[in-house]
PDB file of C-alpha atoms in Angstrom:
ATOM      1  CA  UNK A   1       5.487 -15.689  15.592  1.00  0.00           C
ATOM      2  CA  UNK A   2       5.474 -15.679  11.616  1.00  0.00           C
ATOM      3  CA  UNK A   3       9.303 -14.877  10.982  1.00  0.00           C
ATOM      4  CA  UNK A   4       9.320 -14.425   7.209  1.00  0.00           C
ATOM      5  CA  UNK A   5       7.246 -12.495   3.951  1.00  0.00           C
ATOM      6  CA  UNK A   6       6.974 -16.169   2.603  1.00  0.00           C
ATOM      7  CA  UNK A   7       5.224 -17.646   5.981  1.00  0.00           C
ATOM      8  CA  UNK A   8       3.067 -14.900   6.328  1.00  0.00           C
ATOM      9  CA  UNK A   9       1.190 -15.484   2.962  1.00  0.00           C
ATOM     10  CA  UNK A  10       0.434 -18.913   3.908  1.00  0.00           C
ATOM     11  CA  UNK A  11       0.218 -19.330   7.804  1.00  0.00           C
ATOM     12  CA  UNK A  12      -2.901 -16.395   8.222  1.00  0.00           C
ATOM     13  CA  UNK A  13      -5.096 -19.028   6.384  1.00  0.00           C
ATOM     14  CA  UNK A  14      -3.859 -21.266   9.444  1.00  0.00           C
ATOM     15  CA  UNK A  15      -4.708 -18.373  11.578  1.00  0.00           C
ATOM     16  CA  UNK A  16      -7.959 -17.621  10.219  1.00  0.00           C
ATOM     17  CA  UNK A  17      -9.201 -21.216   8.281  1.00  0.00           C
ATOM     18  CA  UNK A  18     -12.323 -19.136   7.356  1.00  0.00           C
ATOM     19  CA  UNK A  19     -10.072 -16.973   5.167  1.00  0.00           C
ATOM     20  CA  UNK A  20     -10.417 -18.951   2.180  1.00  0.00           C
ATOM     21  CA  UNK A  21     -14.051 -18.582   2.239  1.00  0.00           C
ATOM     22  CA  UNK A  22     -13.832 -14.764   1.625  1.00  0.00           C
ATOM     23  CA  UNK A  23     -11.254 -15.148  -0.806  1.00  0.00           C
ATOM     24  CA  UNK A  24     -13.319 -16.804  -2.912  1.00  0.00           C
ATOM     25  CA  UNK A  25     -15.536 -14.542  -2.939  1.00  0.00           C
ATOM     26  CA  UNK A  26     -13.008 -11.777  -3.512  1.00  0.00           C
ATOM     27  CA  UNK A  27     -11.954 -13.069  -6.661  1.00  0.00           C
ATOM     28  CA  UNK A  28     -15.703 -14.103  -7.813  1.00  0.00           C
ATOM     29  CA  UNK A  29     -14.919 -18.042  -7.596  1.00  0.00           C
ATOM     30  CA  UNK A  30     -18.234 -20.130  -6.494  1.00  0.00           C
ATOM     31  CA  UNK A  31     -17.641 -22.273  -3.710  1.00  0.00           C
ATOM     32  CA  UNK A  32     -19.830 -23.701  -1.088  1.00  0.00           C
ATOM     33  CA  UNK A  33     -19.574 -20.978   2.104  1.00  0.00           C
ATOM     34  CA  UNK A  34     -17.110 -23.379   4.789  1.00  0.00           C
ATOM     35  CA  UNK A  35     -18.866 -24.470   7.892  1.00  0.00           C
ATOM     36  CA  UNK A  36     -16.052 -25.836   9.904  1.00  0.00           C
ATOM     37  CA  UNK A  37     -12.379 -25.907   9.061  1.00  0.00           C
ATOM     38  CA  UNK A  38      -9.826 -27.514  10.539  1.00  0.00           C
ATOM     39  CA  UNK A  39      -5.748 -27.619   9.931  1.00  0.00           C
ATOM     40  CA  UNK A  40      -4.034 -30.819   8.563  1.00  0.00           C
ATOM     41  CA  UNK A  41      -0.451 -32.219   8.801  1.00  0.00           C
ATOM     42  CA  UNK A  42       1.315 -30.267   5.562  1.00  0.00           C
ATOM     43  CA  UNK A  43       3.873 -33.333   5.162  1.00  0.00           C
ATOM     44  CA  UNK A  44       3.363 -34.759   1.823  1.00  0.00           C
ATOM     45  CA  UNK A  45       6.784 -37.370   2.014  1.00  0.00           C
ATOM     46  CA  UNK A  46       6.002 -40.300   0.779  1.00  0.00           C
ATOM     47  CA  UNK A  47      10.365 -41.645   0.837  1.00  0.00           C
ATOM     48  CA  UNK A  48      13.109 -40.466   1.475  1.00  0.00           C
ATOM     49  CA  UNK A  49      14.910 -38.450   0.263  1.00  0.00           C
ATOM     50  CA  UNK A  50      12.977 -36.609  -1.199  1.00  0.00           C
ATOM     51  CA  UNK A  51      11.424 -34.229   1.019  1.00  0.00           C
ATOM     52  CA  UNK A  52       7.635 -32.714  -0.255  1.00  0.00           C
ATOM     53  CA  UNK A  53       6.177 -29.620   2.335  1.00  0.00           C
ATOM     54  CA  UNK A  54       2.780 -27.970   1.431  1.00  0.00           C
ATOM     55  CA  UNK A  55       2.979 -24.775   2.824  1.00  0.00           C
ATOM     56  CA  UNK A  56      -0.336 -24.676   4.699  1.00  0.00           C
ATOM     57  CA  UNK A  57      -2.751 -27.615   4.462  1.00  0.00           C
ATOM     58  CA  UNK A  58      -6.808 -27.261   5.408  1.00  0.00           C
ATOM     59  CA  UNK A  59      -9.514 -29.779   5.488  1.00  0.00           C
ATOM     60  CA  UNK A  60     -12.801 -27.701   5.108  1.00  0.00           C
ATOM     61  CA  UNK A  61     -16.231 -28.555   5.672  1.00  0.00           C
ATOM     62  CA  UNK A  62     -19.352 -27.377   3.349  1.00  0.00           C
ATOM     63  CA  UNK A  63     -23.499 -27.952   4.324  1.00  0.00           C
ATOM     64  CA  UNK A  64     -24.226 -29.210   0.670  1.00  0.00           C
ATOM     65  CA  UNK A  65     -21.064 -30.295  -0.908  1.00  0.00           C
ATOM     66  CA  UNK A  66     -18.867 -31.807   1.904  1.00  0.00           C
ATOM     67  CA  UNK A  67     -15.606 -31.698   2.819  1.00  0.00           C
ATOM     68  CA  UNK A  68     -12.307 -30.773   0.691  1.00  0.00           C
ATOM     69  CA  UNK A  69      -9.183 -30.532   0.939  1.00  0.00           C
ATOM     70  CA  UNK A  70      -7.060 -26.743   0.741  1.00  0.00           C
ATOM     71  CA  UNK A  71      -3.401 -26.847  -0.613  1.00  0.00           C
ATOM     72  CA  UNK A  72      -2.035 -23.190   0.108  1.00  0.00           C
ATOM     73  CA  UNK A  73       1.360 -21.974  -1.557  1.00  0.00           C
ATOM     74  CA  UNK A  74       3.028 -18.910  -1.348  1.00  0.00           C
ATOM     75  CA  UNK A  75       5.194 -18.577  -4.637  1.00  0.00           C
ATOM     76  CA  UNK A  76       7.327 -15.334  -4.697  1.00  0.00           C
ATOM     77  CA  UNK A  77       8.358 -15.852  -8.714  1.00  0.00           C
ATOM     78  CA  UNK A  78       8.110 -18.168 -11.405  1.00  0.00           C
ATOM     79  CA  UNK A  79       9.502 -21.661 -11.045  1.00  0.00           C
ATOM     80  CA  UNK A  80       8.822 -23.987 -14.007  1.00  0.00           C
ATOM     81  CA  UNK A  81       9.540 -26.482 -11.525  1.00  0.00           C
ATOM     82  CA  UNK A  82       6.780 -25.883  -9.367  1.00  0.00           C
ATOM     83  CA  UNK A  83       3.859 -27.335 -11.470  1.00  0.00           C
ATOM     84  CA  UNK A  84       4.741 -30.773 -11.061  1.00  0.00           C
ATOM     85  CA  UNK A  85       5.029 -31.002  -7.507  1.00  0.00           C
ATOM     86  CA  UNK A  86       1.886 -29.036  -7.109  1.00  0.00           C
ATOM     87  CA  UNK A  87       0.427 -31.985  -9.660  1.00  0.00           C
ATOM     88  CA  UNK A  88       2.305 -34.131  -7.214  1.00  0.00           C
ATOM     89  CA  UNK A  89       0.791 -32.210  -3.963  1.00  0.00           C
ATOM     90  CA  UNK A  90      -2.818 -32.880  -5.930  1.00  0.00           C
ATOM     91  CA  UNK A  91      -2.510 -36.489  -6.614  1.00  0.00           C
ATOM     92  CA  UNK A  92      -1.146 -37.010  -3.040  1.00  0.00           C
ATOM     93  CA  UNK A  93      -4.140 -35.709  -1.082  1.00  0.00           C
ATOM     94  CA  UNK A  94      -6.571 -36.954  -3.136  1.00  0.00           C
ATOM     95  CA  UNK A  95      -5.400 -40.349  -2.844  1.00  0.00           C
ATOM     96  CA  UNK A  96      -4.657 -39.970   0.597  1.00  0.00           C
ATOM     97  CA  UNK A  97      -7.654 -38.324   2.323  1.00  0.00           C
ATOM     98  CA  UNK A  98     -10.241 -39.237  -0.471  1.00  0.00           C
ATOM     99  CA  UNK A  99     -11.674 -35.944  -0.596  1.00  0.00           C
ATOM    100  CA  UNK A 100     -11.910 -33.148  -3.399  1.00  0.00           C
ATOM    101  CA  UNK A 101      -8.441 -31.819  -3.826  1.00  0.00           C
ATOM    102  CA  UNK A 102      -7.963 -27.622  -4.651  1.00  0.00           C
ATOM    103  CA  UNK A 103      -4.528 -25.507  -4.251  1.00  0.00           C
ATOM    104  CA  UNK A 104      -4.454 -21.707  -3.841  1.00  0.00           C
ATOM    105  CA  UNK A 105      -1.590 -20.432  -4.935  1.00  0.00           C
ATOM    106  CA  UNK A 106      -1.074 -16.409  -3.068  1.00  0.00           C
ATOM    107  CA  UNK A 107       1.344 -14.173  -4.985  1.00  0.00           C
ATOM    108  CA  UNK A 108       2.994 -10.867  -4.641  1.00  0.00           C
ATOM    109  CA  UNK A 109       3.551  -9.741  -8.211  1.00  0.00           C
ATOM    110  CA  UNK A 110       1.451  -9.657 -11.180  1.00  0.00           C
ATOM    111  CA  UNK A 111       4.166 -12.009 -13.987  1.00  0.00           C
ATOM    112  CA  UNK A 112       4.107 -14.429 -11.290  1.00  0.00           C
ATOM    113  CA  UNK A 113       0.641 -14.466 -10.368  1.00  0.00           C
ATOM    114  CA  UNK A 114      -0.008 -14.728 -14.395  1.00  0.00           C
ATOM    115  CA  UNK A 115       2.328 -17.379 -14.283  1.00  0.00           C
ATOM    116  CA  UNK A 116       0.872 -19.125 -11.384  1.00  0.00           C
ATOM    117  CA  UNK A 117      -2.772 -19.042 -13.148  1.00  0.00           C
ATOM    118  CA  UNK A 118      -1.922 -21.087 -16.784  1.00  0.00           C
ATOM    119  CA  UNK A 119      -3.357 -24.456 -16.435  1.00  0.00           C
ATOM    120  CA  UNK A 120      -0.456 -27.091 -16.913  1.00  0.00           C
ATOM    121  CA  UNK A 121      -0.840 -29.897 -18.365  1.00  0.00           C
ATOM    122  CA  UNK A 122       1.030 -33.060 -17.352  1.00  0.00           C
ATOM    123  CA  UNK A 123       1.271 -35.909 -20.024  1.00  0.00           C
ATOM    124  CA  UNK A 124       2.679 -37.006 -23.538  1.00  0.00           C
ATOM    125  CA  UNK A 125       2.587 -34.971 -26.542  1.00  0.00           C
ATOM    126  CA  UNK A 126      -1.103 -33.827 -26.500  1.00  0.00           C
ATOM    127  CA  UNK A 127      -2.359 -36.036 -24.118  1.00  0.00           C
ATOM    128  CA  UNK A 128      -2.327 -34.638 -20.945  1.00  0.00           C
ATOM    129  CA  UNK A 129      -3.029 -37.164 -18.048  1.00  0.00           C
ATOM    130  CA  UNK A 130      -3.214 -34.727 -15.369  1.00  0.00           C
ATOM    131  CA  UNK A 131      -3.754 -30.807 -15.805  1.00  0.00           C
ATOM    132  CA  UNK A 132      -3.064 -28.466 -12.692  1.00  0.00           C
ATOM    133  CA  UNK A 133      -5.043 -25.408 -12.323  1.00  0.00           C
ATOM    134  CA  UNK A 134      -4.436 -23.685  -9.307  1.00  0.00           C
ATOM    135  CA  UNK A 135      -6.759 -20.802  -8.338  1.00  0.00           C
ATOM    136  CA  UNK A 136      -4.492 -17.654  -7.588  1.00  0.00           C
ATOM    137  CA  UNK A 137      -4.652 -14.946  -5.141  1.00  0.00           C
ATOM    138  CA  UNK A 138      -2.613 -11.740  -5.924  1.00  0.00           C
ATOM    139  CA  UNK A 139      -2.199  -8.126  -7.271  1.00  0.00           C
ATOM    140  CA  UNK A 140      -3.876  -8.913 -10.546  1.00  0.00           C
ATOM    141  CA  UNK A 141      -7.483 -10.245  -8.663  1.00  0.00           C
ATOM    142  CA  UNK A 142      -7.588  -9.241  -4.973  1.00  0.00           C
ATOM    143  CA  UNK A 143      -9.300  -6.817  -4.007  1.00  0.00           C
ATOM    144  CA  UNK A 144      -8.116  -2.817  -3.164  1.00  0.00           C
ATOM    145  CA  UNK A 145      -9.562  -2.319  -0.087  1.00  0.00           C
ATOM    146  CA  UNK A 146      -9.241   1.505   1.228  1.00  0.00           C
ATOM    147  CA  UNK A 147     -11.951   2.044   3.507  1.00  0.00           C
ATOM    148  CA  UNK A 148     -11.370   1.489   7.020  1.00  0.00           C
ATOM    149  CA  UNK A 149     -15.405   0.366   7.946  1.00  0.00           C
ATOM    150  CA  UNK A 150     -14.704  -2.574   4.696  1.00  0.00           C
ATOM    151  CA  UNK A 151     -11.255  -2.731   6.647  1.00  0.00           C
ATOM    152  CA  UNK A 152     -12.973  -3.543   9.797  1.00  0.00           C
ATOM    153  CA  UNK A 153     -14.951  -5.941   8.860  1.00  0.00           C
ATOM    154  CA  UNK A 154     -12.681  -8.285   7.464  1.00  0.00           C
ATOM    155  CA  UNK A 155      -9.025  -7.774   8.972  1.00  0.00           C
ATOM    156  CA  UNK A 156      -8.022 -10.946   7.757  1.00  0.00           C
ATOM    157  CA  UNK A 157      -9.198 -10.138   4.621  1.00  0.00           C
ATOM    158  CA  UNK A 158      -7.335  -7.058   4.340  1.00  0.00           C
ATOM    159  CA  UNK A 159      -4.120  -8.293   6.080  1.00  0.00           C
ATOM    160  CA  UNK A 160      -3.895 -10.498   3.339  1.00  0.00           C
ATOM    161  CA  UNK A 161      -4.559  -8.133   0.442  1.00  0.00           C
ATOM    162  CA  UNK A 162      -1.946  -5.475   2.100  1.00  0.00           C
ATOM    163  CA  UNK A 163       0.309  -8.966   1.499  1.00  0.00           C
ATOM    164  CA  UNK A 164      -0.596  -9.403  -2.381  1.00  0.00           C
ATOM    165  CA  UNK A 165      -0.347  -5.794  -2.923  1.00  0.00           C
ATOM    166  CA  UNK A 166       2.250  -4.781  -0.812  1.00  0.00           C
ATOM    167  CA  UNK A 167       4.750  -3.587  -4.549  1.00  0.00           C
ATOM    168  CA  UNK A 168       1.505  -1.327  -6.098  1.00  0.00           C
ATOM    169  CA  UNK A 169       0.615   1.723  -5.892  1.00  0.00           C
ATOM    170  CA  UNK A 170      -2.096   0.987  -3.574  1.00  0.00           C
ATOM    171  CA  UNK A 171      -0.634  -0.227  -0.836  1.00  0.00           C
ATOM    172  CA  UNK A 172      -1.015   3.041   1.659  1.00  0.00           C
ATOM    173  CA  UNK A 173      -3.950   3.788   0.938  1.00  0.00           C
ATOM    174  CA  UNK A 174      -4.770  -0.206   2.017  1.00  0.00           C
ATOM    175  CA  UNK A 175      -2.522  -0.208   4.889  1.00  0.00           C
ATOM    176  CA  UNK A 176      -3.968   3.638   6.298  1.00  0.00           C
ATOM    177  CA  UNK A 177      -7.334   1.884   6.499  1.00  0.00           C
ATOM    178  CA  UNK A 178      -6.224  -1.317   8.162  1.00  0.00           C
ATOM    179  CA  UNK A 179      -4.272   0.506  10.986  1.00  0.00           C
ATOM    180  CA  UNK A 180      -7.497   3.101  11.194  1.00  0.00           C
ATOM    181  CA  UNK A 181     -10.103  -0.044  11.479  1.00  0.00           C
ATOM    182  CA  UNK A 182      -7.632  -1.540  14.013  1.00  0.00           C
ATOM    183  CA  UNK A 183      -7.979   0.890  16.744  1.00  0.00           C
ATOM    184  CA  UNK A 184     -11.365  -0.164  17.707  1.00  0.00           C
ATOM    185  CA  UNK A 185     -10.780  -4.072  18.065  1.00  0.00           C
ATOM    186  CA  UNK A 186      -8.987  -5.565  21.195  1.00  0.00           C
ATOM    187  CA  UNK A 187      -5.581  -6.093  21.248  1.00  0.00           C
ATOM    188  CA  UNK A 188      -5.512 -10.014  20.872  1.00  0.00           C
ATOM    189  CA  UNK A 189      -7.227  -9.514  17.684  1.00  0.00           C
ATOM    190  CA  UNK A 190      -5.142  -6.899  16.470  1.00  0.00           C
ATOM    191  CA  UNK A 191      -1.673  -8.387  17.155  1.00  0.00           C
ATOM    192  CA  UNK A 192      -1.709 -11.342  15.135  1.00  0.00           C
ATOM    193  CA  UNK A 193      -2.813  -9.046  12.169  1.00  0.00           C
ATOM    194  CA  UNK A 194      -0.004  -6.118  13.076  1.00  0.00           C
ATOM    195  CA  UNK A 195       2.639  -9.208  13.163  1.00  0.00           C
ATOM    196  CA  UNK A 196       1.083 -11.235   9.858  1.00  0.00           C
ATOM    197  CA  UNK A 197       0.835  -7.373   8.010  1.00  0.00           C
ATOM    198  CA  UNK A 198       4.465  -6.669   8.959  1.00  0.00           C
ATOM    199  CA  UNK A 199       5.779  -9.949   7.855  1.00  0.00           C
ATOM    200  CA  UNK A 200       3.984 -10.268   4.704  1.00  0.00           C
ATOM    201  CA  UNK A 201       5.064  -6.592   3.391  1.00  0.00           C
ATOM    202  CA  UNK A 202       8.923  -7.779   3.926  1.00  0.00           C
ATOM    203  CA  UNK A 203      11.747  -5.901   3.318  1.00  0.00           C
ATOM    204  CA  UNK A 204       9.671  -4.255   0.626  1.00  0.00           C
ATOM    205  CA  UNK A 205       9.341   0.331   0.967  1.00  0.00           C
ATOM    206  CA  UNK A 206       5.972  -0.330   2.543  1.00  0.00           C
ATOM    207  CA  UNK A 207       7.171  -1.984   5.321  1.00  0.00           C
ATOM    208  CA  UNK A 208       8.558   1.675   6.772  1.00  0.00           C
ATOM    209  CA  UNK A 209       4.901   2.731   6.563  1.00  0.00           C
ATOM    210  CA  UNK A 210       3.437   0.075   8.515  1.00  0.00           C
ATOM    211  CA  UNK A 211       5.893   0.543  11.155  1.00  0.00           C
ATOM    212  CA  UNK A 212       5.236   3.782  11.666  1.00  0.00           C
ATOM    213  CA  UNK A 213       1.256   3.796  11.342  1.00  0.00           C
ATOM    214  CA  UNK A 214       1.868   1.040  13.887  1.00  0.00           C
ATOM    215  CA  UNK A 215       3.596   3.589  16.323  1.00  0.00           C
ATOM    216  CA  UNK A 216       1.260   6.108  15.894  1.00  0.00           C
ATOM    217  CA  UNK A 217      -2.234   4.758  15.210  1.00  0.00           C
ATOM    218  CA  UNK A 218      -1.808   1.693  17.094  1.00  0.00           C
ATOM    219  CA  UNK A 219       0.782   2.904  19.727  1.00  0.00           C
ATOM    220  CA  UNK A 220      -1.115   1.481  22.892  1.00  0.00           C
ATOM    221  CA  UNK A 221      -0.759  -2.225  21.728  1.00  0.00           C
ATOM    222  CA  UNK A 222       2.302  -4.107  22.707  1.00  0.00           C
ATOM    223  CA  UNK A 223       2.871  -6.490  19.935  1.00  0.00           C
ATOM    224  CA  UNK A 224       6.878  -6.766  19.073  1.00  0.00           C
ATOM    225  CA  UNK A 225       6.680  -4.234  16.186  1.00  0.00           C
ATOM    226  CA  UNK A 226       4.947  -1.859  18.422  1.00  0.00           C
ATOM    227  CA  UNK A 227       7.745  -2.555  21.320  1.00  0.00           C
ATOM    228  CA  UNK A 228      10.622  -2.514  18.468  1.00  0.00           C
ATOM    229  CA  UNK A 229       9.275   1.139  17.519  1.00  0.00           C
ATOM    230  CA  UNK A 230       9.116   2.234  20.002  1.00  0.00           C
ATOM    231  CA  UNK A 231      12.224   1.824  21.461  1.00  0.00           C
ATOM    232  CA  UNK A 232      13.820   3.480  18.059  1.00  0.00           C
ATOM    233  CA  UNK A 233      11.848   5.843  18.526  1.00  0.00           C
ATOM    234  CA  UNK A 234      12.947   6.887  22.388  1.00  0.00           C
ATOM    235  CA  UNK A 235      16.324   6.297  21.430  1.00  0.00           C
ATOM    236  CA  UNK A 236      15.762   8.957  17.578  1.00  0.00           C
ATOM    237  CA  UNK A 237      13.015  10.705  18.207  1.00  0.00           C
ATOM    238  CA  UNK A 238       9.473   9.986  16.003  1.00  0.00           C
ATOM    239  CA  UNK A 239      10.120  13.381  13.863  1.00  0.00           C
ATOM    240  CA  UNK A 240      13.866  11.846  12.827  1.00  0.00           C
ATOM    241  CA  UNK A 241      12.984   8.344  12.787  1.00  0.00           C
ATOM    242  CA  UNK A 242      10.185   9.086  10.511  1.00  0.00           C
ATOM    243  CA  UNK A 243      12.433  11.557   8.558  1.00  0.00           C
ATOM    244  CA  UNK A 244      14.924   8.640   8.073  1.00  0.00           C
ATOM    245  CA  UNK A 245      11.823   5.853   7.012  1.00  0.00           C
ATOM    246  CA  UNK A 246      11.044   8.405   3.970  1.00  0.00           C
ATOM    247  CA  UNK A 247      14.729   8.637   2.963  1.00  0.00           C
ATOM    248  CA  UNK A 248      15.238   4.967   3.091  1.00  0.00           C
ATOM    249  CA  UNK A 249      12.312   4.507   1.020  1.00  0.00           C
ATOM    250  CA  UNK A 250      13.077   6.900  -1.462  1.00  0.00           C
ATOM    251  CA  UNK A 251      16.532   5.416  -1.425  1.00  0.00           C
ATOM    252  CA  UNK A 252      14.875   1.425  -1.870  1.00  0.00           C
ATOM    253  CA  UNK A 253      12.974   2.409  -4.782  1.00  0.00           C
ATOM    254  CA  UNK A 254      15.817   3.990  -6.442  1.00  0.00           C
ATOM    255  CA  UNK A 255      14.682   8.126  -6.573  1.00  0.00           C
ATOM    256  CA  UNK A 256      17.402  10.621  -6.362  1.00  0.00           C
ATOM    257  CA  UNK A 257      17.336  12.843  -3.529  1.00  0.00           C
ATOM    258  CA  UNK A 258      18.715  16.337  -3.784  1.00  0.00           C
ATOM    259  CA  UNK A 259      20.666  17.935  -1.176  1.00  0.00           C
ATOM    260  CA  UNK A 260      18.475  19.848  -0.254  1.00  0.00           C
ATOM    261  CA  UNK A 261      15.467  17.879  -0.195  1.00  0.00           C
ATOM    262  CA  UNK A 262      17.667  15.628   2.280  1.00  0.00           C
ATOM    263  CA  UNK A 263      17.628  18.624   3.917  1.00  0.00           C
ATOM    264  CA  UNK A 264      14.242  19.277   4.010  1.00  0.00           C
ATOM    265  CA  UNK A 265      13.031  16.314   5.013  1.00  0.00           C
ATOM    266  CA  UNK A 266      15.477  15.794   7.682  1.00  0.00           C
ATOM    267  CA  UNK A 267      14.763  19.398   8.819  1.00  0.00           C
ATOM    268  CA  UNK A 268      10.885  19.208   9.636  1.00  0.00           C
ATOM    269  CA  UNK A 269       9.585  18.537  12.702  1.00  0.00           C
ATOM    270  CA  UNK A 270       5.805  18.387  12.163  1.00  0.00           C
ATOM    271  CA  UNK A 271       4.768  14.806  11.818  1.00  0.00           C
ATOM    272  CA  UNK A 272       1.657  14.848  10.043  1.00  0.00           C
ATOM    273  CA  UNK A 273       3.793  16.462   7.475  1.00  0.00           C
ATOM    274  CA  UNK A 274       6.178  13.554   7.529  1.00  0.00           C
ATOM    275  CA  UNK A 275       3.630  10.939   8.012  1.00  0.00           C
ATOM    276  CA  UNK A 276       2.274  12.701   4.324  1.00  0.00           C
ATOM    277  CA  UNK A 277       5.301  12.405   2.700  1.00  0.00           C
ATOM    278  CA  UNK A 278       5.851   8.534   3.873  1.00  0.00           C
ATOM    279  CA  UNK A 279       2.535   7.641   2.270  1.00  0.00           C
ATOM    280  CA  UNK A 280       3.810   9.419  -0.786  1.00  0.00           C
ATOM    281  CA  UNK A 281       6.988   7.899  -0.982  1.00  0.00           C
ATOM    282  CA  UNK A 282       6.105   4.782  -1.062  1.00  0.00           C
ATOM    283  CA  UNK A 283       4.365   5.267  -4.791  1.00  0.00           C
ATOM    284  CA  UNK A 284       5.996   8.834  -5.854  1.00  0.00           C
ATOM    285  CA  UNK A 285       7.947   8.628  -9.097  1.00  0.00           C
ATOM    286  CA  UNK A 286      10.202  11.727  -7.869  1.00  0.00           C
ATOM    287  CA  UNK A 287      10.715  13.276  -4.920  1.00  0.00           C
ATOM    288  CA  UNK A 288       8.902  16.561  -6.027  1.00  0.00           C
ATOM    289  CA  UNK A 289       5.905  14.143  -5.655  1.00  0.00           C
ATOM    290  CA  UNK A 290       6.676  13.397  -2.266  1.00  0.00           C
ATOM    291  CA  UNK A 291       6.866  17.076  -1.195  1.00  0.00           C
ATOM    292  CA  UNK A 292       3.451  17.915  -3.490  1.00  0.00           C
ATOM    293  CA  UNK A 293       2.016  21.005  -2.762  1.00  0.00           C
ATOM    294  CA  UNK A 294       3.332  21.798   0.919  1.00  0.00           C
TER     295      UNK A 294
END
């Protein structure tokens, strides 16, 4: 089970190895398509004690080009450390495995994603022996993906953009279509994508969103999240529990609530009244917004 935001934006590639192939495409980077893919060992320690981890390590095959290696990190801010051991990462599996090293680097913000993407360049004065370009994945270049038939036909795909995207303004629109385009696939396919969604999306206003399309849309599958719902909501009620999700979230993203829009929201008992204001909380910039028109 992925158990942390940080896991979940590296382990779905492990999950799906094909992933990276649509990716690419995504953000319009040519590679060969993948024809077999295949997880390696992500310890990079060469002696102790200093310990080296790649998050997620692939070995991926090509028709044309052969095989290279796949360096995945999830990076949650900026770390001017970071550069070197990815240089170090780089060096390390190139001169281990032989093959064509490349990292991916998957973000969650936009500065650190812009960080992520300068080319750094390892050397003396302006002789760099070694430059590290990583190719980036995150709000700035992945793709917004709202429709629940595009949904459908790449869950992995949109997992992981619900992941990158999970702070911008997008993010129910993208996670409405992924819980609509996952009530037609079995359950074992949808489970691992509820769990790796859920994960990735942390402790971030979203997250209340998720849970709670996950209750209704996707109430018949019994994936923890589903179980943990529901057993709030036997204990709360849906109408209050969902009441309480929009206050929290409004409360997370710093918006004042009246007293009597507390009231308000606390006092209806229609959910696909609630279930508007959720998506609207999670993006409003007051809590008039929320309430809109109704």
């Amino acid at each position: 089970m992925v158990t942390s935001s940080h896991e979940a934006m590296h382990r779905i590639f492990q999950d799906y190895p094909g992933l990276f192939s649509r990716v690419s495409e995504a953000l319009r980077i040519p590679f060969p398509q993948a024809t077999a893919v295949g997880v390696l060992p992500n310890d990079v320690t060469e002696t102790k004690p200093v310990d080296r981890r790649i998050d997620t390590l692939l070995r991926i095959e090509t028709e044309d080009h052969g095989p290279f290696v796949l360096a995945i990190e999830a990076q949650k801010k900026k770390d001017p450390e970071k550069p070197a051991s990815w240089g170090y990462y780089l060096a390390y599996l190139r001169n281990k495995y032989r093959l064509p090293p490349l990292l991916l680097v998957v973000c969650q913000d936009r500065a650190t994603a812009e960080w992520a993407t300068r080319p750094e360049p390892i050397g003396f004065c302006s002789w760099p022996s070694l430059t590290v370009r990583p190719i980036v994945a995150g709000p700035h270049n992945m793709p917004v993906i709202t429709d629940p038939d595009e949904a459908r036909a790449d869950l992995a795909l949109t997992a992981l953009a619900a992941i990158t995207h999970a702070a911008g303004p997008y993010i129910g629109a993208i996670l409405e279509a992924l819980s609509t385009a996952l009530r037609d696939v079995p359950e074992d396919v949808a489970d691992p994508i509820i769990e790796f969604t859920a994960q990735g999306l942390g402790n971030r206003p979203a997250k209340h969103l998720w849970r709670n399309l996950v209750a209704v849309d996707l109430s018949f599958y019994k994936s923890y999240i589903s179980e943990e719902i529901r057993d709030e909501g036997r204990e709360q009620g849906r109408a209050q529990g969902r009441a309480e999700d929009i206050l929290l979230v409004l409360e997370q993203r710093g918006i004042d609530v009246s007293e009597e829009a507390h009231s308000r929201v606390t006092g209806c008992d229609d959910p696909d009244i609630l279930r508007t204001w959720l998506l609207r909380a999670v993006t409003a910039a007051t809590v008039d917004e929320v309430f809109g028109a109704e």
